[in-house]
Amino acid sequence: PIVQILLMQEGVTAVDPAYTAPFHALGPLSNSSESGVYTDLAKFVGVRTTDGPCQNTGANNPRFPIYLETYNTTAQKLAFDFFADSIVTNPALSASLVTFDDYPMQGVKAKAGDSSAYGHRAQNVLVGPLLQYMPGDAALDEEVARLGNEFRQILHQGTGRDFVPAYLNYAFGNEGPEQWYGHEEWRMTRLREVKAAYDPNGLFSFYGPIA
């Protein structure tokens, strides 16, 4: 696999060397620098409709998300090796990728964790494995599910937690409301109350419903 690191900094035309120097010291195969405005973000990170997995090629693009509070380098190395071996032994998955998204969290953490029903305020990193392949092979479907869930489990074991918080928009579907919305029961209760108030007939329950 190719490791691509994207560093972005607001309000400047070049990212501060304090952040880029450690990566330059690794001797990357290539590096580049661009500046732009907010609407250029999709281009910078490669998520336009003409980019990679965002293209409408008919491919399956299941993801197996997990939130992390911190990076565990041991677990990441195990996950990297597992992903690399999985792709090498399954050429049909050669266009697959894994994203580690680490955003500024000052605004999110400015509010207390119990101030709202939002359940992932303590999480700092969103990991989004994406296994891309063409449909039509039931055995491959099962293998992809196994690989994706095992990759997620490797990272989960590195957290020492007994729950797996997952980003709803990337959900594979074998998680559940507690993982999508927060494992504390009081959060689920508050969200169900809001759901009942604004969608009493369950019209918007076609994806990852809270109730």
XYZ file of N, CA and C in Angstrom:
633
model
N 0.827 -1.212 0.000
C 0.000 0.000 0.000
C 0.860 1.261 0.000
N 0.325 2.307 -0.548
C 0.967 3.617 -0.534
C 0.416 4.410 0.649
N 1.298 5.010 1.431
C 0.881 5.849 2.553
C 0.910 7.300 2.099
N -0.237 7.943 2.099
C -0.347 9.344 1.704
C -0.783 10.156 2.913
N -0.031 11.193 3.229
C -0.331 12.042 4.381
C -0.698 13.432 3.880
N -1.873 13.907 4.261
C -2.344 15.230 3.871
C -2.393 16.118 5.106
N -1.674 17.226 5.076
C -1.676 18.186 6.178
C -2.293 19.487 5.689
N -3.260 20.002 6.419
C -3.927 21.242 6.029
C -3.933 22.214 7.190
N -3.735 23.486 6.859
C -3.719 24.528 7.883
C -4.490 25.728 7.359
N -5.380 26.242 8.176
C -6.230 27.350 7.759
C -5.500 28.684 7.860
N -5.775 29.581 6.913
C -5.301 30.950 6.991
C -3.883 31.189 6.527
N -3.248 30.197 5.906
C -1.878 30.347 5.414
C -1.802 29.779 4.001
N -0.738 30.114 3.285
C -0.548 29.565 1.942
C 0.374 28.359 1.953
N 1.023 28.104 3.092
C 1.869 26.917 3.238
C 1.797 26.455 4.687
N 1.711 25.158 4.885
C 1.625 24.606 6.240
C 2.922 24.875 6.996
N 2.806 25.230 8.250
C 3.958 25.530 9.103
C 4.943 24.356 9.097
N 6.234 24.633 8.851
C 7.249 23.568 8.861
C 7.294 22.771 10.159
N 6.810 23.354 11.244
C 6.783 22.611 12.510
C 5.963 21.333 12.371
N 4.987 21.360 11.463
C 4.145 20.184 11.242
C 4.665 19.312 10.104
N 5.257 19.936 9.099
C 5.671 19.168 7.921
C 7.063 18.558 8.053
N 7.945 19.193 8.833
C 9.341 18.741 8.912
C 9.490 17.279 9.329
N 8.745 16.793 10.329
C 8.908 15.379 10.710
C 8.604 14.414 9.572
N 7.675 14.784 8.704
C 7.331 13.909 7.586
C 8.358 14.010 6.463
N 8.880 15.209 6.235
C 9.957 15.352 5.254
C 11.178 14.546 5.686
N 11.399 14.475 6.997
C 12.565 13.749 7.516
C 12.487 12.254 7.238
N 11.300 11.757 6.948
C 11.139 10.335 6.642
C 11.596 9.993 5.230
N 11.862 11.023 4.423
C 12.298 10.775 3.055
C 11.187 10.264 2.159
N 10.090 10.999 2.012
C 8.966 10.527 1.194
C 9.353 10.388 -0.275
N 8.652 9.508 -0.973
C 8.906 9.319 -2.402
C 8.582 10.581 -3.184
N 7.595 11.331 -2.719
C 7.232 12.584 -3.373
C 6.513 13.470 -2.373
N 6.484 14.758 -2.652
C 5.710 15.676 -1.834
C 5.285 16.857 -2.693
N 4.211 17.496 -2.319
C 3.707 18.640 -3.065
C 2.986 19.573 -2.111
N 2.774 20.809 -2.556
C 2.114 21.803 -1.728
C 1.158 22.614 -2.592
N -0.028 22.856 -2.079
C -1.021 23.668 -2.769
C -1.697 24.580 -1.763
N -2.252 25.673 -2.262
C -3.067 26.531 -1.417
C -4.374 26.801 -2.145
N -5.394 27.124 -1.390
C -6.688 27.358 -2.006
C -7.681 27.865 -0.990
N -8.950 27.716 -1.327
C -10.025 28.184 -0.461
C -10.846 26.981 0.001
N -11.827 27.272 0.836
C -12.616 26.190 1.444
C -13.215 25.248 0.399
N -13.669 25.806 -0.711
C -14.316 24.979 -1.730
C -13.335 24.089 -2.486
N -12.050 24.237 -2.224
C -11.047 23.366 -2.844
C -10.797 22.100 -2.030
N -11.401 21.995 -0.859
C -11.106 20.866 0.025
C -11.367 19.522 -0.641
N -12.471 19.408 -1.363
C -12.788 18.129 -2.010
C -11.689 17.733 -2.987
N -11.142 18.711 -3.687
C -10.043 18.430 -4.617
C -8.795 18.004 -3.863
N -8.489 18.709 -2.784
C -7.268 18.404 -2.037
C -7.278 16.991 -1.455
N -8.423 16.555 -0.962
C -8.481 15.241 -0.312
C -8.954 14.135 -1.243
N -9.263 14.484 -2.493
C -9.615 13.464 -3.476
C -10.989 12.863 -3.310
N -11.984 13.714 -3.018
C -13.342 13.188 -2.864
C -14.331 13.901 -3.789
N -13.850 14.341 -4.949
C -14.771 14.837 -5.967
C -15.435 13.645 -6.663
N -16.466 13.906 -7.433
C -17.160 12.818 -8.127
C -16.290 12.165 -9.184
N -15.180 12.799 -9.520
C -14.263 12.224 -10.511
C -13.085 11.514 -9.856
N -13.074 11.445 -8.535
C -11.939 10.869 -7.809
C -12.246 9.474 -7.272
N -11.311 8.569 -7.443
C -11.283 7.265 -6.790
C -12.629 6.641 -6.515
N -12.894 6.322 -5.247
C -14.123 5.611 -4.891
C -15.387 6.441 -5.069
N -15.240 7.746 -5.322
C -16.418 8.588 -5.526
C -16.969 8.475 -6.946
N -16.220 7.852 -7.839
C -16.694 7.669 -9.203
C -17.815 6.631 -9.239
N -18.743 6.838 -10.142
C -19.862 5.906 -10.303
C -19.463 4.811 -11.285
N -18.745 3.807 -10.775
C -18.263 2.715 -11.623
C -19.077 1.441 -11.439
N -20.026 1.468 -10.515
C -20.794 0.270 -10.217
C -20.160 -0.609 -9.163
N -19.025 -0.182 -8.613
C -18.307 -0.984 -7.620
C -19.002 -0.938 -6.264
N -18.795 -1.980 -5.482
C -19.190 -1.979 -4.073
C -18.122 -1.244 -3.277
N -18.552 -0.453 -2.297
C -17.613 0.321 -1.476
C -17.951 0.228 0.008
N -18.020 -0.958 0.579
C -18.346 -1.064 2.005
C -17.229 -0.506 2.882
N -17.632 0.096 4.002
C -16.667 0.626 4.961
C -16.927 0.001 6.326
N -15.904 0.066 7.170
C -15.957 -0.573 8.491
C -15.379 0.406 9.513
N -16.110 1.474 9.829
C -15.549 2.580 10.603
C -15.355 2.274 12.078
N -14.412 2.990 12.654
C -14.217 2.970 14.101
C -13.617 4.308 14.518
N -14.131 4.865 15.603
C -13.549 6.066 16.201
C -12.464 5.655 17.194
N -11.392 6.445 17.239
C -10.319 6.225 18.201
C -10.088 7.495 19.006
N -9.703 7.338 20.251
C -9.345 8.490 21.068
C -7.895 8.887 20.840
N -7.055 7.916 20.491
C -5.643 8.190 20.245
C -5.087 7.134 19.308
N -3.919 7.391 18.769
C -3.262 6.418 17.900
C -2.508 5.393 18.748
N -2.704 4.127 18.447
C -1.946 3.046 19.062
C -1.042 2.490 17.970
N 0.247 2.821 18.020
C 1.147 2.459 16.921
C 1.285 0.951 16.747
N 1.205 0.211 17.839
C 1.287 -1.251 17.731
C 0.097 -1.795 16.950
N -1.098 -1.335 17.320
C -2.305 -1.781 16.625
C -2.307 -1.310 15.175
N -1.808 -0.101 14.935
C -1.776 0.405 13.562
C -0.844 -0.420 12.684
N 0.289 -0.820 13.230
C 1.215 -1.649 12.455
C 0.574 -2.999 12.135
N -0.103 -3.585 13.106
C -0.799 -4.849 12.868
C -1.882 -4.672 11.808
N -2.619 -3.570 11.902
C -3.688 -3.312 10.940
C -3.122 -3.059 9.548
N -2.015 -2.318 9.470
C -1.384 -2.054 8.172
C -0.944 -3.358 7.518
N -0.270 -4.196 8.274
C 0.201 -5.469 7.722
C -0.971 -6.350 7.299
N -2.026 -6.352 8.098
C -3.205 -7.151 7.762
C -3.839 -6.640 6.474
N -3.971 -5.323 6.356
C -4.551 -4.731 5.147
C -3.692 -5.048 3.926
N -2.379 -4.876 4.060
C -1.475 -5.144 2.938
C -1.584 -6.594 2.480
N -1.554 -7.523 3.421
C -1.661 -8.941 3.077
C -3.005 -9.247 2.420
N -4.056 -8.610 2.912
C -5.394 -8.861 2.377
C -5.508 -8.415 0.929
N -4.899 -7.273 0.609
C -4.978 -6.752 -0.752
C -4.110 -7.575 -1.697
N -2.935 -7.961 -1.231
C -2.032 -8.758 -2.073
C -2.661 -10.095 -2.428
N -3.341 -10.709 -1.486
C -3.929 -12.032 -1.723
C -5.317 -11.958 -2.354
N -5.858 -10.743 -2.486
C -7.168 -10.555 -3.122
C -7.066 -9.426 -4.146
N -6.538 -9.705 -5.341
C -6.351 -8.662 -6.352
C -7.630 -7.899 -6.689
N -8.778 -8.515 -6.482
C -10.041 -7.837 -6.768
C -10.249 -6.622 -5.868
N -9.465 -6.536 -4.786
C -9.591 -5.434 -3.828
C -8.488 -4.395 -3.993
N -7.817 -4.392 -5.123
C -6.620 -3.560 -5.303
C -6.896 -2.063 -5.216
N -8.131 -1.634 -5.411
C -8.455 -0.205 -5.344
C -8.894 0.225 -3.946
N -8.749 -0.652 -2.973
C -9.198 -0.364 -1.608
C -8.271 0.625 -0.902
N -8.761 1.225 0.167
C -7.974 2.212 0.909
C -8.452 2.277 2.353
N -7.648 2.931 3.175
C -8.014 3.187 4.574
C -7.710 4.648 4.868
N -8.672 5.359 5.423
C -8.444 6.751 5.799
C -8.372 6.874 7.320
N -7.433 7.687 7.781
C -7.339 8.079 9.189
C -7.560 9.589 9.221
N -8.738 10.011 9.627
C -9.080 11.430 9.643
C -8.907 11.986 11.049
N -8.082 13.010 11.156
C -7.762 13.621 12.446
C -8.008 15.125 12.308
N -9.141 15.588 12.803
C -9.539 16.980 12.633
C -9.324 17.781 13.917
N -9.231 19.126 13.800
C -9.204 19.949 15.005
C -10.492 19.724 15.805
N -10.358 19.562 17.096
C -11.510 19.195 17.926
C -11.829 20.233 19.001
N -11.225 21.428 18.904
C -11.426 22.406 19.971
C -12.900 22.742 20.170
N -13.599 22.978 19.076
C -15.007 23.336 19.179
C -15.854 22.211 19.739
N -15.557 20.987 19.302
C -16.315 19.826 19.774
C -16.120 19.629 21.269
N -14.882 19.784 21.721
C -14.566 19.524 23.124
C -14.859 20.718 24.029
N -15.237 21.850 23.427
C -15.570 23.018 24.239
C -16.857 22.794 25.034
N -17.669 21.852 24.588
C -18.898 21.513 25.307
C -18.683 20.227 26.097
N -19.281 20.157 27.255
C -19.147 18.976 28.106
C -19.768 17.754 27.435
N -19.187 16.597 27.702
C -19.654 15.373 27.079
C -21.087 15.025 27.404
N -21.568 15.495 28.564
C -22.940 15.184 28.959
C -23.895 16.342 28.695
N -23.453 17.311 27.884
C -24.285 18.482 27.608
C -25.304 18.231 26.507
N -25.112 17.168 25.754
C -26.044 16.826 24.685
C -26.025 15.321 24.487
N -26.886 14.842 23.605
C -26.967 13.402 23.358
C -25.872 12.917 22.424
N -25.122 13.822 21.809
C -24.059 13.400 20.892
C -23.039 12.543 21.641
N -22.747 11.359 21.120
C -21.989 10.384 21.893
C -20.522 10.230 21.574
N -19.994 11.006 20.611
C -18.608 10.766 20.193
C -17.701 11.975 20.427
N -18.047 12.797 21.394
C -17.293 14.030 21.630
C -15.866 13.758 22.100
N -15.614 12.608 22.699
C -14.278 12.287 23.207
C -13.385 11.647 22.148
N -13.945 11.353 20.983
C -13.174 10.663 19.948
C -12.388 11.671 19.106
N -11.163 11.336 18.772
C -10.283 12.261 18.055
C -9.920 11.817 16.647
N -10.038 10.541 16.353
C -9.615 10.002 15.058
C -10.738 9.141 14.487
N -11.063 9.369 13.228
C -12.042 8.528 12.539
C -11.314 7.669 11.511
N -11.398 6.358 11.680
C -10.768 5.419 10.748
C -11.853 4.861 9.830
N -11.594 4.916 8.520
C -12.598 4.475 7.561
C -12.051 3.535 6.508
N -11.865 2.260 6.823
C -11.457 1.298 5.798
C -12.520 1.222 4.702
N -12.094 1.234 3.456
C -13.008 1.112 2.320
C -12.487 0.016 1.407
N -13.249 -1.051 1.276
C -12.854 -2.179 0.440
C -13.661 -2.132 -0.852
N -13.001 -1.719 -1.921
C -13.693 -1.528 -3.199
C -13.518 -2.742 -4.099
N -14.633 -3.206 -4.661
C -14.585 -4.350 -5.573
C -15.867 -4.382 -6.396
N -15.839 -5.088 -7.497
C -17.012 -5.193 -8.350
C -17.958 -6.269 -7.817
N -19.260 -6.034 -7.902
C -20.240 -6.983 -7.360
C -20.401 -8.223 -8.234
N -21.124 -9.203 -7.677
C -21.448 -10.388 -8.456
C -20.856 -11.677 -7.949
N -20.045 -11.604 -6.883
C -19.384 -12.794 -6.348
C -19.745 -12.912 -4.867
N -20.650 -13.821 -4.548
C -21.121 -13.964 -3.171
C -20.001 -14.354 -2.220
N -19.082 -15.198 -2.701
C -17.962 -15.609 -1.853
C -17.070 -14.416 -1.532
N -16.881 -13.529 -2.505
C -16.070 -12.333 -2.274
C -16.782 -11.394 -1.313
N -18.087 -11.304 -1.410
C -18.849 -10.490 -0.458
C -18.558 -10.936 0.975
N -18.584 -12.230 1.200
C -18.331 -12.771 2.534
C -16.893 -12.511 2.972
N -15.955 -12.642 2.036
C -14.554 -12.415 2.372
C -14.309 -10.954 2.719
N -14.925 -10.055 1.982
C -14.786 -8.628 2.260
C -15.337 -8.304 3.646
N -16.487 -8.860 3.977
C -17.065 -8.629 5.304
C -16.125 -9.136 6.392
N -15.536 -10.293 6.172
C -14.605 -10.850 7.163
C -13.385 -9.959 7.314
N -12.798 -9.552 6.192
C -11.582 -8.736 6.230
C -11.845 -7.381 6.885
N -12.931 -6.738 6.493
C -13.234 -5.423 7.045
C -13.492 -5.458 8.537
N -14.245 -6.440 8.969
C -14.538 -6.552 10.400
C -13.301 -6.929 11.202
N -12.440 -7.763 10.624
C -11.216 -8.136 11.332
C -10.265 -6.952 11.437
N -10.182 -6.145 10.377
C -9.357 -4.934 10.421
C -9.845 -4.025 11.551
N -11.142 -3.814 11.610
C -11.705 -2.965 12.660
C -11.430 -3.546 14.044
N -11.523 -4.857 14.163
C -11.301 -5.509 15.445
C -9.858 -5.344 15.917
N -8.912 -5.358 14.992
C -7.503 -5.154 15.351
C -7.324 -3.790 16.011
N -7.898 -2.764 15.399
C -7.786 -1.423 15.971
C -8.553 -1.326 17.286
N -9.700 -1.977 17.347
C -10.494 -1.954 18.583
C -9.722 -2.573 19.742
N -9.057 -3.681 19.505
C -8.299 -4.338 20.571
C -7.195 -3.432 21.098
N -6.689 -2.550 20.254
C -5.654 -1.624 20.684
C -6.165 -0.508 21.568
N -7.485 -0.341 21.656
C -8.048 0.730 22.481
C -8.265 0.303 23.925
N -8.421 -0.998 24.170
C -8.717 -1.467 25.512
C -10.142 -1.198 25.952
N -10.996 -0.759 25.023
C -12.383 -0.463 25.366
C -13.257 -1.698 25.178
N -14.438 -1.648 25.764
C -15.380 -2.749 25.586
C -16.514 -2.376 24.636
N -16.383 -1.236 23.956
C -17.389 -0.827 22.978
C -16.679 -0.278 21.739
N -17.374 -0.314 20.608
C -16.798 0.134 19.335
C -17.638 1.287 18.790
N -17.233 2.536 19.009
C -17.977 3.652 18.436
C -17.740 3.720 16.928
N -18.813 3.884 16.173
C -18.712 3.840 14.714
C -19.423 5.033 14.086
N -18.826 5.577 13.040
C -19.393 6.710 12.307
C -20.555 6.215 11.452
N -21.739 6.752 11.694
C -22.953 6.258 11.051
C -22.881 6.305 9.522
N -22.354 7.391 8.964
C -22.353 7.536 7.505
C -21.474 6.509 6.804
N -20.534 5.894 7.538
C -19.670 4.865 6.954
C -20.112 3.452 7.351
N -21.173 3.339 8.106
C -21.529 2.066 8.735
C -21.644 0.919 7.736
N -21.120 -0.240 8.137
C -21.244 -1.443 7.313
C -22.636 -2.039 7.444
N -23.213 -1.915 8.630
C -24.564 -2.396 8.845
C -24.689 -3.449 9.921
N -23.565 -3.988 10.371
C -23.620 -5.003 11.429
C -23.316 -4.398 12.795
N -23.335 -3.068 12.871
C -23.125 -2.417 14.161
C -24.485 -2.318 14.863
N -24.836 -1.156 15.338
C -26.124 -0.971 15.986
C -26.237 0.436 16.521
N -27.426 0.850 16.964
C -27.624 2.217 17.446
C -26.652 2.636 18.539
N -26.308 1.704 19.450
C -25.389 2.064 20.532
C -24.020 2.446 19.991
N -23.594 1.813 18.912
C -22.299 2.136 18.321
C -22.374 3.395 17.470
N -23.495 3.616 16.827
C -23.647 4.793 15.974
C -23.887 6.071 16.766
N -24.681 5.973 17.838
C -25.155 7.173 18.522
C -24.603 7.361 19.930
N -23.988 6.343 20.495
C -23.471 6.449 21.853
C -23.977 5.304 22.705
N -23.063 4.674 23.440
C -23.437 3.456 24.155
C -24.125 3.711 25.492
N -24.137 4.963 25.965
C -24.832 5.239 27.220
C -26.340 5.281 26.983
N -27.088 4.641 27.826
C -28.534 4.517 27.632
C -29.235 5.871 27.644
N -28.760 6.811 28.476
C -29.438 8.097 28.554
C -29.356 8.863 27.240
N -28.254 8.665 26.494
C -28.156 9.319 25.184
C -29.207 8.747 24.231
N -29.327 7.436 24.246
C -30.293 6.777 23.379
C -31.713 7.237 23.718
N -31.994 7.375 25.005
C -33.327 7.804 25.435
C -33.642 9.195 24.915
N -32.690 10.116 25.048
C -32.916 11.488 24.584
C -33.116 11.529 23.081
N -32.321 10.763 22.346
C -32.451 10.754 20.894
C -33.786 10.151 20.457
N -34.228 9.129 21.149
C -35.522 8.523 20.810
C -36.670 9.499 21.094
N -36.511 10.304 22.139
C -37.530 11.309 22.435
C -37.601 12.349 21.321
N -36.439 12.766 20.830
C -36.405 13.723 19.724
C -36.998 13.096 18.467
N -36.638 11.850 18.219
C -37.163 11.122 17.060
C -38.685 11.046 17.122
N -39.212 10.716 18.276
C -40.660 10.595 18.432
C -41.363 11.932 18.239
N -40.699 13.013 18.654
C -41.307 14.337 18.551
C -41.339 14.842 17.112
N -40.257 14.605 16.370
C -40.147 15.180 15.035
C -40.453 14.199 13.904
N -40.463 12.914 14.191
C -40.772 11.914 13.164
C -41.623 10.805 13.786
N -42.808 11.162 14.268
C -43.629 10.190 15.006
C -44.050 8.981 14.174
N -44.086 9.140 12.860
C -44.498 8.032 11.999
C -43.321 7.255 11.419
N -42.104 7.605 11.832
C -40.928 6.874 11.378
C -40.675 6.958 9.892
N -40.994 8.102 9.292
C -40.797 8.254 7.850
C -39.324 8.261 7.473
N -38.477 8.724 8.390
C -37.042 8.795 8.110
C -36.306 7.727 8.918
N -36.623 6.501 8.648
C -36.026 5.375 9.373
C -35.415 4.357 8.426
N -35.093 4.804 7.219
C -34.591 3.871 6.205
C -33.102 3.588 6.348
N -32.383 4.389 7.128
C -30.940 4.169 7.280
C -30.535 4.421 8.719
N -29.918 3.447 9.337
C -29.392 3.599 10.690
C -30.358 4.209 11.673
N -31.586 3.720 11.761
C -32.576 4.374 12.622
C -32.249 4.249 14.106
N -32.573 5.293 14.843
C -32.414 5.279 16.291
C -33.562 4.508 16.930
N -34.686 4.452 16.225
C -35.865 3.730 16.722
C -36.745 3.330 15.543
